[in-house]
Coordinates of C-alpha atoms in Angstrom, one line a residue:
X25 CA 83.7 187.7 87.5
X26 CA 80.6 187.5 88.2
X27 CA 81.4 185.4 91.0
X28 CA 83.9 187.9 91.9
X29 CA 81.7 190.8 91.7
X30 CA 79.4 189.2 93.7
X31 CA 82.5 188.4 96.6
X32 CA 83.4 192.2 96.7
X33 CA 80.0 193.3 97.0
X34 CA 79.0 191.2 99.7
X35 CA 81.8 191.8 101.4
X36 CA 81.2 195.7 101.2
X37 CA 77.8 194.9 102.8
X38 CA 79.9 192.9 105.8
X39 CA 82.0 195.7 105.7
X40 CA 79.8 198.4 105.9
X41 CA 77.7 196.3 108.4
X42 CA 80.2 196.6 111.3
X43 CA 81.7 192.4 110.7
X44 CA 84.7 192.1 111.5
X45 CA 87.5 189.4 112.8
X46 CA 87.8 191.7 115.6
X47 CA 84.1 191.5 116.0
X48 CA 83.9 188.0 116.2
X49 CA 86.9 188.1 118.5
X50 CA 85.1 190.4 120.8
X51 CA 82.1 188.4 120.4
X52 CA 83.5 185.1 121.4
X53 CA 85.5 186.5 124.5
X54 CA 82.1 188.2 125.6
X55 CA 80.2 184.8 124.9
X56 CA 82.7 182.9 126.9
X57 CA 82.6 185.1 129.9
X58 CA 78.9 185.1 129.6
X59 CA 78.7 180.8 129.7
X60 CA 80.8 180.9 132.8
X61 CA 79.5 183.3 134.2
X62 CA 76.0 180.9 134.2
X63 CA 78.1 178.1 134.7
X64 CA 79.6 179.1 138.1
X65 CA 77.2 181.2 139.4
X66 CA 78.7 184.8 139.1
X67 CA 77.2 187.4 141.0
X68 CA 75.4 189.3 138.2
X69 CA 74.9 186.7 135.4
X70 CA 76.1 186.4 132.1
X71 CA 76.6 190.3 131.3
X72 CA 79.2 190.3 134.2
X73 CA 81.0 187.8 132.7
X74 CA 81.0 188.9 129.6
X75 CA 82.6 192.1 130.5
X76 CA 85.3 190.6 132.5
X77 CA 86.5 188.5 129.9
X78 CA 86.3 191.1 126.8
X79 CA 87.9 193.6 129.4
X80 CA 90.7 191.6 130.6
X81 CA 91.7 190.7 127.1
X82 CA 91.4 194.3 125.9
X83 CA 93.6 195.1 128.3
X84 CA 96.2 192.3 127.9
X85 CA 96.2 193.9 123.7
X86 CA 93.7 191.9 122.0
X87 CA 92.2 193.5 119.4
X88 CA 88.6 194.4 120.1
X89 CA 86.0 196.5 119.1
X90 CA 83.2 197.4 120.5
X91 CA 79.8 196.3 118.4
X92 CA 78.5 198.2 115.8
X93 CA 75.9 200.6 117.0
X94 CA 72.6 199.0 115.3
X95 CA 73.6 195.4 117.3
X96 CA 73.7 197.4 120.6
X97 CA 70.9 199.3 119.5
X98 CA 68.3 195.5 118.7
X99 CA 70.3 194.5 121.9
X100 CA 68.8 197.5 124.1
X101 CA 65.7 196.8 122.0
X102 CA 65.3 193.2 123.2
X103 CA 66.1 194.0 126.5
X104 CA 63.2 196.2 126.6
X105 CA 60.9 193.6 125.1
X106 CA 62.1 191.2 127.7
X107 CA 60.7 193.5 130.9
X108 CA 58.0 194.5 128.6
X109 CA 56.3 191.3 128.4
X110 CA 56.6 191.3 132.2
X111 CA 54.8 194.4 133.2
X112 CA 51.2 193.7 134.7
X113 CA 48.5 196.2 136.3
X114 CA 50.2 195.5 139.3
X115 CA 53.8 196.3 138.3
X116 CA 52.4 199.7 137.3
X117 CA 50.6 200.2 140.3
X118 CA 53.7 199.0 142.4
X119 CA 55.5 202.0 140.2
X120 CA 52.7 204.9 140.8
X121 CA 52.8 204.1 144.1
X122 CA 57.1 204.4 144.7
X123 CA 56.9 207.5 142.3
X124 CA 56.9 209.8 144.8
X125 CA 60.1 209.3 146.9
X126 CA 61.6 207.4 143.8
X127 CA 61.5 210.9 142.0
X128 CA 62.8 212.4 145.4
X129 CA 66.0 209.8 145.1
X130 CA 66.6 210.5 141.2
X131 CA 67.0 214.1 142.1
X132 CA 69.3 213.4 145.1
X133 CA 71.5 211.6 143.5
X134 CA 71.8 214.2 140.3
X135 CA 72.2 217.0 143.1
X136 CA 75.3 214.7 144.1
X137 CA 76.8 213.9 140.7
X138 CA 76.8 218.1 140.7
X139 CA 78.4 218.4 144.0
X140 CA 81.0 216.2 143.2
X141 CA 81.9 217.8 140.3
X142 CA 82.1 221.0 142.3
X143 CA 84.8 219.4 144.7
X144 CA 86.6 217.9 142.3
X145 CA 87.2 221.2 140.1
X146 CA 88.4 222.8 144.0
X147 CA 90.7 220.6 145.0
X148 CA 92.3 219.0 141.9
X149 CA 92.4 221.8 139.1
X150 CA 90.1 219.8 136.3
X151 CA 87.9 222.0 134.0
X152 CA 84.4 223.0 135.2
X153 CA 83.1 221.0 131.9
X154 CA 85.5 218.7 132.5
X155 CA 84.4 217.9 136.4
X156 CA 80.3 218.5 135.4
X157 CA 80.3 215.8 132.7
X158 CA 82.4 213.0 134.1
X159 CA 80.3 213.7 137.7
X160 CA 77.1 213.3 136.2
X161 CA 75.7 209.6 137.4
X162 CA 75.0 208.6 134.0
X163 CA 74.5 208.4 130.7
X164 CA 78.0 208.3 129.1
X165 CA 77.9 209.1 125.4
X166 CA 76.1 212.3 126.1
X167 CA 78.4 213.4 128.8
X168 CA 81.4 213.2 126.6
X169 CA 79.8 215.1 123.9
X170 CA 79.2 217.7 126.5
X171 CA 82.8 217.9 127.6
X172 CA 84.2 218.2 124.0
X173 CA 80.8 220.9 123.5
X174 CA 82.1 222.9 126.3
X175 CA 85.8 222.8 125.6
X176 CA 86.2 220.0 128.4
X177 CA 88.5 216.8 128.0
X178 CA 86.2 213.8 126.5
X179 CA 88.8 210.8 127.5
X180 CA 89.1 211.8 130.8
X181 CA 85.2 211.8 130.9
X182 CA 84.9 208.6 129.8
X183 CA 87.3 207.4 132.0
X184 CA 86.1 209.1 134.8
X185 CA 82.1 207.0 133.5
X186 CA 83.9 203.3 133.0
X187 CA 85.9 203.3 136.4
X188 CA 82.2 204.3 138.2
X189 CA 80.2 202.0 135.8
X190 CA 82.6 198.7 135.8
X191 CA 83.1 199.0 140.2
X192 CA 79.1 200.0 140.8
X193 CA 78.5 196.8 138.1
X194 CA 81.2 194.5 140.1
X195 CA 80.3 195.6 143.5
X196 CA 76.5 195.7 143.3
X197 CA 75.9 191.6 142.8
X198 CA 78.1 190.8 145.5
X199 CA 76.3 193.4 148.0
X200 CA 72.9 191.9 147.4
X201 CA 73.9 188.5 147.3
X202 CA 75.9 188.8 150.6
X203 CA 73.9 191.1 152.7
X204 CA 69.7 190.4 151.1
X205 CA 67.9 187.2 150.2
X206 CA 66.6 186.9 146.6
X207 CA 63.9 188.6 146.0
X208 CA 60.3 187.1 144.8
X209 CA 61.1 187.9 141.3
X210 CA 63.6 185.0 142.2
X211 CA 61.4 182.5 144.2
X212 CA 59.0 182.9 141.3
X213 CA 61.9 182.0 138.5
X214 CA 63.0 179.1 140.5
X215 CA 59.7 177.5 140.9
X216 CA 59.3 176.6 137.1
X217 CA 60.1 178.3 133.6
X218 CA 57.8 180.4 132.7
X219 CA 55.2 180.2 129.8
X220 CA 56.3 181.7 126.6
X221 CA 53.9 182.3 123.5
X222 CA 54.5 180.1 120.4
X223 CA 56.7 181.1 117.0
X224 CA 54.8 183.5 115.3
X225 CA 53.4 185.6 118.3
X226 CA 56.9 186.1 119.5
X227 CA 57.9 187.0 115.5
X228 CA 55.5 189.6 115.6
X229 CA 56.7 191.0 119.0
X230 CA 60.1 190.8 117.7
X231 CA 59.8 192.4 114.3
X232 CA 57.0 195.2 115.7
X233 CA 59.4 195.8 118.8
X234 CA 62.7 196.5 116.4
X235 CA 60.9 198.6 114.2
X236 CA 59.2 200.7 117.0
X237 CA 62.5 200.8 119.0
X238 CA 64.7 202.7 115.8
X239 CA 61.9 204.5 115.4
X240 CA 61.6 205.9 118.3
X241 CA 65.4 206.5 117.9
X242 CA 64.4 209.2 115.9
X243 CA 62.7 211.3 118.3
X244 CA 65.9 212.5 120.0
X245 CA 64.4 210.8 123.4
X246 CA 66.7 209.0 125.6
X247 CA 66.8 205.6 125.9
X248 CA 64.1 205.9 123.1
X249 CA 64.5 202.5 121.8
X250 CA 64.1 201.1 125.5
X251 CA 61.1 203.0 126.0
X252 CA 59.3 202.1 123.0
X253 CA 60.2 198.4 122.9
X254 CA 59.0 197.9 126.8
X255 CA 55.4 199.9 125.6
X256 CA 55.1 197.5 122.8
X257 CA 56.0 194.4 124.7
X258 CA 53.3 195.5 127.2
X259 CA 50.5 196.3 125.3
X260 CA 50.8 193.3 122.7
X261 CA 51.4 191.0 125.7
X262 CA 48.1 191.9 127.6
X263 CA 46.0 191.9 123.9
X264 CA 47.0 189.2 122.2
X265 CA 50.2 187.4 123.1
X266 CA 49.2 186.8 126.5
X267 CA 53.0 185.4 128.3
X268 CA 54.5 185.7 131.4
X269 CA 57.7 185.9 129.7
X270 CA 59.6 186.1 126.5
X271 CA 62.2 183.2 125.5
X272 CA 65.6 183.0 127.8
X273 CA 67.8 183.5 124.5
X274 CA 66.3 187.1 124.0
X275 CA 67.9 187.6 127.6
X276 CA 71.0 186.2 126.7
X277 CA 71.5 187.7 123.8
X278 CA 70.8 191.3 125.1
X279 CA 73.6 190.1 128.2
X280 CA 76.1 189.0 125.6
X281 CA 76.0 192.2 123.9
X282 CA 75.8 194.3 126.2
X283 CA 78.2 192.8 128.2
X284 CA 80.7 192.3 125.5
X285 CA 81.0 196.2 124.6
X286 CA 81.1 197.3 127.7
X287 CA 84.4 195.0 128.3
X288 CA 86.1 195.9 124.8
X289 CA 85.5 199.9 125.8
X290 CA 88.2 199.2 128.7
X291 CA 91.4 200.1 127.0
X292 CA 95.1 200.7 128.4
X293 CA 94.3 204.3 126.8
X294 CA 91.5 204.4 129.2
X295 CA 93.7 203.7 131.9
X296 CA 96.3 206.3 130.6
X297 CA 93.1 209.2 130.2
X298 CA 92.2 208.5 133.8
X299 CA 95.9 208.2 135.7
X300 CA 96.4 211.8 136.6
X301 CA 92.7 211.9 138.5
X302 CA 93.0 208.3 139.2
X303 CA 92.4 210.1 143.1
X304 CA 89.7 211.8 142.4
X305 CA 88.2 209.5 140.3
X306 CA 88.2 206.9 142.8
X307 CA 86.8 209.2 145.3
X308 CA 84.2 209.9 143.1
X309 CA 82.9 206.0 142.4
X310 CA 83.6 205.7 146.0
X311 CA 81.2 208.4 147.2
X312 CA 78.6 207.3 144.3
X313 CA 78.7 204.0 146.0
X314 CA 78.3 205.4 149.3
X315 CA 75.5 207.9 148.1
X316 CA 73.8 204.9 146.7
X317 CA 73.5 202.6 149.7
X318 CA 72.4 205.9 151.6
X319 CA 70.0 206.3 149.2
X320 CA 68.6 202.8 149.1
X321 CA 67.9 202.9 152.5
X322 CA 66.6 205.9 152.5
X323 CA 64.1 204.4 149.6
X324 CA 63.8 201.2 151.4
X325 CA 62.3 203.3 154.4
X326 CA 59.9 205.0 152.3
X327 CA 58.0 202.8 150.2
X328 CA 58.6 198.9 152.0
X329 CA 59.4 198.1 148.9
X330 CA 62.3 195.2 149.0
X331 CA 66.3 195.5 149.5
X332 CA 67.2 194.7 146.2
X333 CA 65.2 196.6 144.6
X334 CA 66.1 199.6 146.6
X335 CA 69.9 198.6 146.2
X336 CA 69.7 198.6 142.2
X337 CA 67.8 201.6 141.3
X338 CA 69.7 203.7 143.7
X339 CA 73.0 202.7 142.1
X340 CA 74.7 205.1 140.2
X341 CA 75.5 202.5 137.6
X342 CA 74.5 202.4 133.4
X343 CA 70.7 202.2 132.5
X344 CA 70.9 199.3 130.6
X345 CA 73.3 197.0 133.5
X346 CA 71.4 198.0 136.2
X347 CA 67.9 196.7 134.7
X348 CA 69.9 193.9 134.0
X349 CA 71.3 193.3 137.4
X350 CA 67.6 194.1 138.5
X351 CA 66.4 190.8 136.8
X352 CA 68.9 188.4 137.4
X353 CA 69.2 189.4 141.5
X354 CA 65.1 189.0 141.4
X355 CA 64.6 193.0 141.9
X356 CA 61.3 195.0 140.6
X357 CA 62.3 195.3 136.9
X358 CA 60.1 198.0 135.6
X359 CA 60.4 199.7 139.0
X360 CA 63.9 199.4 138.4
X361 CA 63.4 200.4 134.9
X362 CA 61.6 203.8 135.6
X363 CA 64.3 205.1 138.0
X364 CA 67.1 204.7 135.4
X365 CA 65.2 206.1 132.5
X366 CA 64.0 209.1 134.4
X367 CA 67.7 209.7 135.7
X368 CA 68.6 209.5 132.4
X369 CA 66.3 211.7 131.1
X370 CA 66.4 214.4 134.0
X371 CA 70.7 214.5 133.7
X372 CA 70.4 215.4 130.2
X373 CA 68.0 217.7 131.1
X374 CA 69.4 219.7 133.9
X375 CA 73.2 219.4 133.5
X376 CA 73.9 220.7 130.0
X377 CA 72.1 223.9 131.5
X378 CA 73.8 223.8 134.7
X379 CA 77.1 223.5 133.4
X380 CA 77.1 225.9 131.0
X381 CA 76.0 228.6 133.9
X382 CA 78.9 227.3 136.3
X383 CA 81.1 227.9 133.2
X384 CA 79.6 231.4 132.6
X385 CA 80.4 232.4 136.3
X386 CA 83.7 230.8 136.1
X387 CA 85.6 232.7 133.3
X388 CA 87.9 234.3 135.0
X389 CA 88.9 231.7 137.2
X390 CA 89.2 228.8 134.7
X391 CA 91.3 230.7 131.9
X392 CA 91.3 228.7 128.5
X393 CA 87.6 227.5 129.0
X394 CA 85.7 229.0 126.1
X395 CA 81.9 228.1 125.3
X396 CA 80.9 227.0 121.6
X397 CA 77.9 228.9 120.1

């Protein structure tokens, strides 16, 4: 009787934590994809492999599920720790020197999204709430919530973002490998394994980083978990640990979970929601790709940064995935992190305000769209 009760309570805890056979299948397929990507040197690395296998399985009807929020959060925190451990005074100087042109690029990227939203609204008749939220170059979950808040179509917004994210994630590594030499970071990695610290310093870093990242999520700051863990790793590493890198298993874990989650979110339902606006969505994605290439060229000319860093920093992809790709392709990871996190913050500050203003100015032209108080 006691054993049965203990088993029931253990099962309840497992269920509450989000574990299930569907999650196990998702992570198993994601791990297989990551391993194949590593084995065959797929452009973009393990995150591309994990996303590709789970995405294909999901489209074929496999009962996959997105990893629970706590697991995705821990993966983002671990990603922040791996970035923070590489931050030095030299990298901070590089970021500071490039911030002027970088801010210009970010504003141009957000402005391009607003322009595309207006065009899609006029050409297809898509509601302004859906168009503004769907064409914002980043922060998928927040933009879906904004669309629903303003009376837009959340599933359509999610499908528009997913098509953009997956397309950019697949194309950027291929472009980087085809046209550019590996950047300095790749050469350094190839010269030998990075020096890591002992077990206890790394254990302290992991525990403090996870605790700090989870606390930062309560502030509501975009990418707060990522930023907090990055800062913690940078400070602890400089003051005490003094390792040139974190264990490779940390990077593998982050790419595995994030890639598996992105692939599991690709479903037939997503494609059905996207179908009525397929031409507009694909055109929007192509526009963002072209705009990203143009902005990358401009950033390269203004700053003299390596082309791979400029390409990944200017791409309108997801922050986590672009940060991972920067590391895989040999770009300047701290700079790419600064660009994409700043872009997320600007989108969250600007897009809701402009979307509400546009809706107020178009009430007669867009009947049926009402603002929520």
